[in-house]
Coordinates of C-alpha atoms in Angstrom, one line a residue:
M1 CA 0.0 0.0 0.0
S2 CA 1.7 3.2 -1.1
R3 CA 1.2 6.6 0.5
E4 CA 0.7 9.8 -1.4
Q5 CA 3.3 12.4 -0.9
Y6 CA 2.2 15.4 1.2
Q7 CA 1.5 18.5 -0.9
P8 CA 1.1 21.8 1.1
P9 CA -1.8 24.0 0.1
S10 CA -0.9 26.6 -2.4
T11 CA -2.0 30.2 -1.8
S12 CA -2.5 32.3 -4.8
A13 CA -3.3 36.0 -4.8
G14 CA -7.0 35.7 -5.6
T15 CA -8.0 32.8 -3.2
N16 CA -8.8 32.7 0.5
F17 CA -8.4 29.9 2.9
G18 CA -12.2 29.4 2.9
G19 CA -12.0 27.9 -0.6
T20 CA -13.8 30.7 -2.4
T21 CA -12.4 33.5 -4.6
G22 CA -13.2 37.2 -4.5
A23 CA -13.3 39.9 -1.9
S24 CA -16.8 39.2 -0.7
N25 CA -15.7 36.3 1.5
T26 CA -15.7 37.1 5.2
G27 CA -13.5 34.2 6.3
F28 CA -9.9 34.2 7.2
Q29 CA -7.7 35.9 4.7
A30 CA -4.0 35.3 4.0
S31 CA -3.1 39.0 4.2
G32 CA -2.5 38.9 7.9
S33 CA -3.7 42.5 8.5
G34 CA -5.1 41.6 11.9
F35 CA -1.9 40.7 13.6
E36 CA -0.6 44.0 14.9
D37 CA 0.4 42.5 18.3
T38 CA 3.3 40.5 16.8
A39 CA 5.3 43.6 16.1
R40 CA 4.9 45.0 19.6
P41 CA 8.0 44.6 21.8
V42 CA 7.8 42.3 24.9
H43 CA 9.5 43.2 28.2
Y44 CA 11.6 40.6 30.0
L45 CA 13.8 40.6 33.1
C46 CA 17.3 39.1 33.0
G47 CA 17.8 36.1 35.3
D48 CA 21.4 37.2 36.2
C49 CA 21.6 41.0 36.4
D50 CA 17.8 41.8 36.8
N51 CA 18.1 44.3 33.9
K52 CA 14.9 45.1 31.9
V53 CA 15.3 43.7 28.4
T54 CA 12.9 44.6 25.5
L55 CA 12.8 42.1 22.7
K56 CA 11.0 42.2 19.4
R57 CA 10.2 39.3 17.1
G58 CA 13.4 37.8 15.7
D59 CA 15.7 39.3 18.3
P60 CA 18.2 37.0 19.9
I61 CA 17.1 35.8 23.4
R62 CA 20.0 37.3 25.3
C63 CA 20.4 40.1 27.9
K64 CA 21.9 43.2 26.2
E65 CA 24.0 44.0 29.3
C66 CA 25.5 40.7 30.5
G67 CA 24.7 38.3 27.7
Y68 CA 22.8 35.9 30.0
R69 CA 20.3 33.7 28.1
V70 CA 17.7 33.1 30.8
L71 CA 15.0 35.8 30.6
Y72 CA 11.8 36.0 32.6
K73 CA 8.6 37.5 31.2
E74 CA 7.3 40.4 33.2
R75 CA 3.9 40.2 34.7
T76 CA 1.1 41.9 32.7
N77 CA -0.6 45.0 33.9
R78 CA -3.9 43.8 32.5
M79 CA -6.4 42.3 35.0
I80 CA -6.8 38.6 34.6
Q81 CA -9.5 36.8 36.6
F82 CA -9.8 33.0 36.8
E83 CA -12.9 31.1 38.0
A84 CA -12.0 28.6 40.7
R85 CA -14.2 25.5 41.4

């Protein structure tokens, strides 16, 4: 029994991931215009010198002061509430 080789889906300029063509489709689009949060820098604390390190996507995970590679993400200022049972 032979297996078919995997072929990744091709994305052309006029098609959406919903399987229809045209601009009237309201499904997910390949343009990625709704992902503004990925360019925002994230703040970390160095595990060695406690320096604040700001990293963007693609930056090396390393403290800019001492070169230590263990960084801890700072706690968010946004209120998060969990429901306990």
